[in-house]
Amino acid sequence: MRTSLARTLSLAVLSVAAGGLLVACGSDDSTATGSPSTTSNTTAAATTTAESTTETSAASAAPTTSPGDAATAPPEQPQPVPEGFPGPTEAPVDDRGQAFLDELDKNGVTVAGNGEIAISTATYICSAQSQGVPADEISTFVTANVGVEASASGTQMTAEQAGETAQVYITAAQNTLCKA
């Protein structure tokens, strides 16, 4: 009975607090109400009228100027793109890279495009092994890259297949690219 009363009171206090916060936020009314009060002095009005007439006369007496050269220049014409810009879109594959790709192909691994992702993965394998990176870290990274490669080539594979393919990458890299 006591906990029921405590819960009821807690909910009531919470409701009142939430309602108070909502009221404190205000409303969406952004229109001004009422009219501004104006007190006019006939002398001040006469002075203001005289000043505005003088300013209007001075403004109309100012000489008219022409726009500068930049305002009247013809729009800039786009230049044609030079031949071969921005350079080759694919990096050429060297002999060691091609040997690596051939090793992957021999083991049934399909690479995307010209094999750029596969070759960069193999380069990582060689570099990481020479720096003493643990084999499980290399395998994790290569498995992720195998997934990227599969996605780029439009192939679906399970995590188990990606792990197996990663081992093929590692072995192929050790047999081709990592040999100095």
mmCIF file of C-alpha atoms in Angstrom:
data_model
loop_
_atom_site.group_PDB
_atom_site.id
_atom_site.type_symbol
_atom_site.label_atom_id
_atom_site.label_comp_id
_atom_site.label_asym_id
_atom_site.label_seq_id
_atom_site.Cartn_x
_atom_site.Cartn_y
_atom_site.Cartn_z
ATOM 1 C CA MET A 1 0.000 0.000 0.000
ATOM 2 C CA ARG A 2 2.787 2.364 0.883
ATOM 3 C CA THR A 3 4.699 1.810 -2.383
ATOM 4 C CA SER A 4 1.518 2.387 -4.348
ATOM 5 C CA LEU A 5 1.026 5.743 -2.646
ATOM 6 C CA ALA A 6 4.697 6.646 -3.214
ATOM 7 C CA ARG A 7 4.423 5.777 -6.898
ATOM 8 C CA THR A 8 1.274 7.825 -7.297
ATOM 9 C CA LEU A 9 2.850 10.840 -5.590
ATOM 10 C CA SER A 10 6.039 10.455 -7.652
ATOM 11 C CA LEU A 11 4.040 10.396 -10.882
ATOM 12 C CA ALA A 12 2.038 13.441 -9.792
ATOM 13 C CA VAL A 13 5.193 15.397 -8.951
ATOM 14 C CA LEU A 14 6.793 14.343 -12.241
ATOM 15 C CA SER A 15 3.703 15.405 -14.199
ATOM 16 C CA VAL A 16 3.605 18.803 -12.518
ATOM 17 C CA ALA A 17 7.333 19.308 -13.184
ATOM 18 C CA ALA A 18 6.967 18.342 -16.847
ATOM 19 C CA GLY A 19 3.971 20.651 -17.220
ATOM 20 C CA GLY A 20 5.919 23.466 -15.607
ATOM 21 C CA LEU A 21 8.763 22.982 -18.067
ATOM 22 C CA LEU A 22 6.369 23.087 -20.997
ATOM 23 C CA VAL A 23 4.745 26.270 -19.739
ATOM 24 C CA ALA A 24 8.145 27.855 -19.208
ATOM 25 C CA CYS A 25 9.031 27.234 -22.838
ATOM 26 C CA GLY A 26 6.471 29.771 -23.998
ATOM 27 C CA SER A 27 4.341 29.709 -27.065
ATOM 28 C CA ASP A 28 4.920 29.893 -30.789
ATOM 29 C CA ASP A 29 3.320 33.350 -31.022
ATOM 30 C CA SER A 30 5.882 35.618 -32.664
ATOM 31 C CA THR A 31 3.572 38.468 -33.654
ATOM 32 C CA ALA A 32 3.782 41.797 -31.914
ATOM 33 C CA THR A 33 0.636 43.061 -30.318
ATOM 34 C CA GLY A 34 -0.268 46.650 -29.592
ATOM 35 C CA SER A 35 0.772 49.716 -31.484
ATOM 36 C CA PRO A 36 3.796 51.882 -30.875
ATOM 37 C CA SER A 37 3.120 55.110 -29.151
ATOM 38 C CA THR A 38 4.137 58.174 -31.064
ATOM 39 C CA THR A 39 4.470 61.673 -29.817
ATOM 40 C CA SER A 40 4.925 64.200 -32.485
ATOM 41 C CA ASN A 41 6.267 67.618 -32.161
ATOM 42 C CA THR A 42 5.398 69.897 -35.016
ATOM 43 C CA THR A 43 8.801 71.561 -34.904
ATOM 44 C CA ALA A 44 10.580 68.188 -35.060
ATOM 45 C CA ALA A 45 8.369 67.084 -37.950
ATOM 46 C CA ALA A 46 9.099 70.281 -39.862
ATOM 47 C CA THR A 47 12.846 69.901 -39.278
ATOM 48 C CA THR A 48 12.787 66.257 -40.415
ATOM 49 C CA THR A 49 10.850 67.180 -43.561
ATOM 50 C CA ALA A 50 13.323 69.919 -44.407
ATOM 51 C CA GLU A 51 16.311 67.590 -43.884
ATOM 52 C CA SER A 52 14.852 64.823 -46.052
ATOM 53 C CA THR A 53 14.104 67.318 -48.834
ATOM 54 C CA THR A 54 17.713 68.535 -48.717
ATOM 55 C CA GLU A 55 19.045 64.943 -48.831
ATOM 56 C CA THR A 56 16.778 64.070 -51.760
ATOM 57 C CA SER A 57 17.960 67.125 -53.702
ATOM 58 C CA ALA A 58 21.608 66.283 -52.993
ATOM 59 C CA ALA A 59 21.112 62.665 -54.056
ATOM 60 C CA SER A 60 19.476 63.635 -57.342
ATOM 61 C CA ALA A 61 22.241 66.125 -58.100
ATOM 62 C CA ALA A 62 25.007 63.468 -57.854
ATOM 63 C CA PRO A 63 26.593 62.507 -61.188
ATOM 64 C CA THR A 64 25.732 59.112 -62.653
ATOM 65 C CA THR A 65 28.676 56.755 -62.975
ATOM 66 C CA SER A 66 29.102 53.770 -65.263
ATOM 67 C CA PRO A 67 29.855 50.262 -63.998
ATOM 68 C CA GLY A 68 33.484 49.150 -63.898
ATOM 69 C CA ASP A 69 35.150 46.810 -66.367
ATOM 70 C CA ALA A 70 34.525 43.753 -64.176
ATOM 71 C CA ALA A 71 30.777 44.355 -64.212
ATOM 72 C CA THR A 72 30.625 44.535 -68.011
ATOM 73 C CA ALA A 73 33.199 41.832 -68.877
ATOM 74 C CA PRO A 74 31.827 38.920 -70.896
ATOM 75 C CA PRO A 75 31.371 35.698 -68.944
ATOM 76 C CA GLU A 76 34.451 33.489 -68.808
ATOM 77 C CA GLN A 77 34.418 30.643 -71.300
ATOM 78 C CA PRO A 78 35.459 27.222 -69.985
ATOM 79 C CA GLN A 79 38.715 25.936 -71.393
ATOM 80 C CA PRO A 80 38.856 22.480 -72.984
ATOM 81 C CA VAL A 81 40.356 19.728 -70.843
ATOM 82 C CA PRO A 82 43.885 18.809 -72.005
ATOM 83 C CA GLU A 83 44.405 15.402 -73.588
ATOM 84 C CA GLY A 84 45.112 12.694 -71.003
ATOM 85 C CA PHE A 85 44.017 14.830 -68.021
ATOM 86 C CA PRO A 86 44.348 14.020 -65.066
ATOM 87 C CA GLY A 87 46.611 11.226 -66.154
ATOM 88 C CA PRO A 88 46.159 7.493 -66.354
ATOM 89 C CA THR A 89 43.157 6.179 -64.457
ATOM 90 C CA GLU A 90 44.832 2.846 -63.713
ATOM 91 C CA ALA A 91 48.303 2.147 -62.402
ATOM 92 C CA PRO A 92 50.208 -0.292 -64.568
ATOM 93 C CA VAL A 93 50.793 -3.710 -62.989
ATOM 94 C CA ASP A 94 54.467 -4.702 -62.749
ATOM 95 C CA ASP A 95 55.791 -8.263 -63.178
ATOM 96 C CA ARG A 96 55.635 -9.148 -59.472
ATOM 97 C CA GLY A 97 52.092 -7.788 -59.223
ATOM 98 C CA GLN A 98 51.074 -9.796 -62.265
ATOM 99 C CA ALA A 99 52.653 -12.932 -60.754
ATOM 100 C CA PHE A 100 50.589 -12.338 -57.597
ATOM 101 C CA LEU A 101 47.387 -11.897 -59.638
ATOM 102 C CA ASP A 102 48.187 -15.057 -61.611
ATOM 103 C CA GLU A 103 48.687 -16.972 -58.339
ATOM 104 C CA LEU A 104 45.286 -15.770 -57.102
ATOM 105 C CA ASP A 105 43.674 -16.755 -60.391
ATOM 106 C CA LYS A 106 45.295 -20.185 -60.225
ATOM 107 C CA ASN A 107 43.676 -20.635 -56.778
ATOM 108 C CA GLY A 108 40.233 -19.586 -58.056
ATOM 109 C CA VAL A 109 40.152 -16.061 -56.624
ATOM 110 C CA THR A 110 38.448 -13.445 -58.813
ATOM 111 C CA VAL A 111 39.782 -9.911 -58.367
ATOM 112 C CA ALA A 112 37.984 -6.678 -59.149
ATOM 113 C CA GLY A 113 39.046 -4.466 -62.044
ATOM 114 C CA ASN A 114 42.716 -4.630 -62.861
ATOM 115 C CA GLY A 115 43.606 -6.098 -59.428
ATOM 116 C CA GLU A 116 44.615 -2.825 -57.804
ATOM 117 C CA ILE A 117 42.867 -3.671 -54.504
ATOM 118 C CA ALA A 118 44.430 -7.152 -54.452
ATOM 119 C CA ILE A 119 47.917 -5.812 -55.156
ATOM 120 C CA SER A 120 47.642 -3.138 -52.459
ATOM 121 C CA THR A 121 46.513 -5.858 -50.039
ATOM 122 C CA ALA A 122 49.523 -7.974 -50.977
ATOM 123 C CA THR A 123 51.811 -4.968 -50.524
ATOM 124 C CA TYR A 124 50.350 -4.534 -47.034
ATOM 125 C CA ILE A 125 50.974 -8.229 -46.270
ATOM 126 C CA CYS A 126 54.650 -7.958 -47.214
ATOM 127 C CA SER A 127 55.127 -4.687 -45.341
ATOM 128 C CA ALA A 128 53.342 -5.886 -42.197
ATOM 129 C CA GLN A 129 55.298 -9.147 -42.096
ATOM 130 C CA SER A 130 58.615 -7.317 -42.484
ATOM 131 C CA GLN A 131 57.635 -5.014 -39.581
ATOM 132 C CA GLY A 132 56.746 -7.927 -37.319
ATOM 133 C CA VAL A 133 52.970 -7.387 -37.174
ATOM 134 C CA PRO A 134 51.335 -10.448 -35.573
ATOM 135 C CA ALA A 135 49.861 -12.927 -38.061
ATOM 136 C CA ASP A 136 46.351 -12.677 -36.591
ATOM 137 C CA GLU A 137 46.299 -8.891 -37.143
ATOM 138 C CA ILE A 138 47.478 -9.333 -40.713
ATOM 139 C CA SER A 139 44.822 -11.987 -41.272
ATOM 140 C CA THR A 140 42.087 -9.724 -39.882
ATOM 141 C CA PHE A 141 43.112 -6.833 -42.128
ATOM 142 C CA VAL A 142 43.424 -9.052 -45.191
ATOM 143 C CA THR A 143 40.028 -10.661 -44.493
ATOM 144 C CA ALA A 144 38.466 -7.183 -44.451
ATOM 145 C CA ASN A 145 40.178 -6.284 -47.735
ATOM 146 C CA VAL A 146 39.022 -9.569 -49.273
ATOM 147 C CA GLY A 147 35.468 -8.507 -48.395
ATOM 148 C CA VAL A 148 36.035 -5.154 -50.108
ATOM 149 C CA GLU A 149 37.502 -6.917 -53.134
ATOM 150 C CA ALA A 150 34.541 -9.307 -53.302
ATOM 151 C CA SER A 151 32.083 -6.447 -53.033
ATOM 152 C CA ALA A 152 33.908 -4.510 -55.761
ATOM 153 C CA SER A 153 33.842 -7.513 -58.074
ATOM 154 C CA GLY A 154 30.159 -8.166 -57.341
ATOM 155 C CA THR A 155 30.793 -11.451 -55.534
ATOM 156 C CA GLN A 156 28.928 -12.548 -52.400
ATOM 157 C CA MET A 157 30.895 -14.472 -49.765
ATOM 158 C CA THR A 158 30.462 -15.588 -46.185
ATOM 159 C CA ALA A 159 32.839 -14.671 -43.380
ATOM 160 C CA GLU A 160 34.277 -18.198 -43.538
ATOM 161 C CA GLN A 161 34.918 -17.886 -47.280
ATOM 162 C CA ALA A 162 36.541 -14.473 -46.737
ATOM 163 C CA GLY A 163 38.854 -15.980 -44.117
ATOM 164 C CA GLU A 164 39.847 -18.814 -46.453
ATOM 165 C CA THR A 165 40.415 -16.380 -49.310
ATOM 166 C CA ALA A 166 42.514 -14.191 -47.012
ATOM 167 C CA GLN A 167 44.825 -17.155 -46.414
ATOM 168 C CA VAL A 168 45.129 -17.611 -50.194
ATOM 169 C CA TYR A 169 46.086 -13.903 -50.464
ATOM 170 C CA ILE A 170 48.699 -14.240 -47.721
ATOM 171 C CA THR A 171 50.249 -17.346 -49.241
ATOM 172 C CA ALA A 172 50.209 -15.884 -52.766
ATOM 173 C CA ALA A 173 51.808 -12.642 -51.527
ATOM 174 C CA GLN A 174 54.537 -14.563 -49.677
ATOM 175 C CA ASN A 175 55.276 -16.621 -52.797
ATOM 176 C CA THR A 176 55.377 -13.692 -55.237
ATOM 177 C CA LEU A 177 55.518 -10.095 -53.983
ATOM 178 C CA CYS A 178 57.276 -10.594 -50.640
ATOM 179 C CA LYS A 179 60.262 -12.322 -52.238
ATOM 180 C CA ALA A 180 62.896 -9.716 -52.771
#
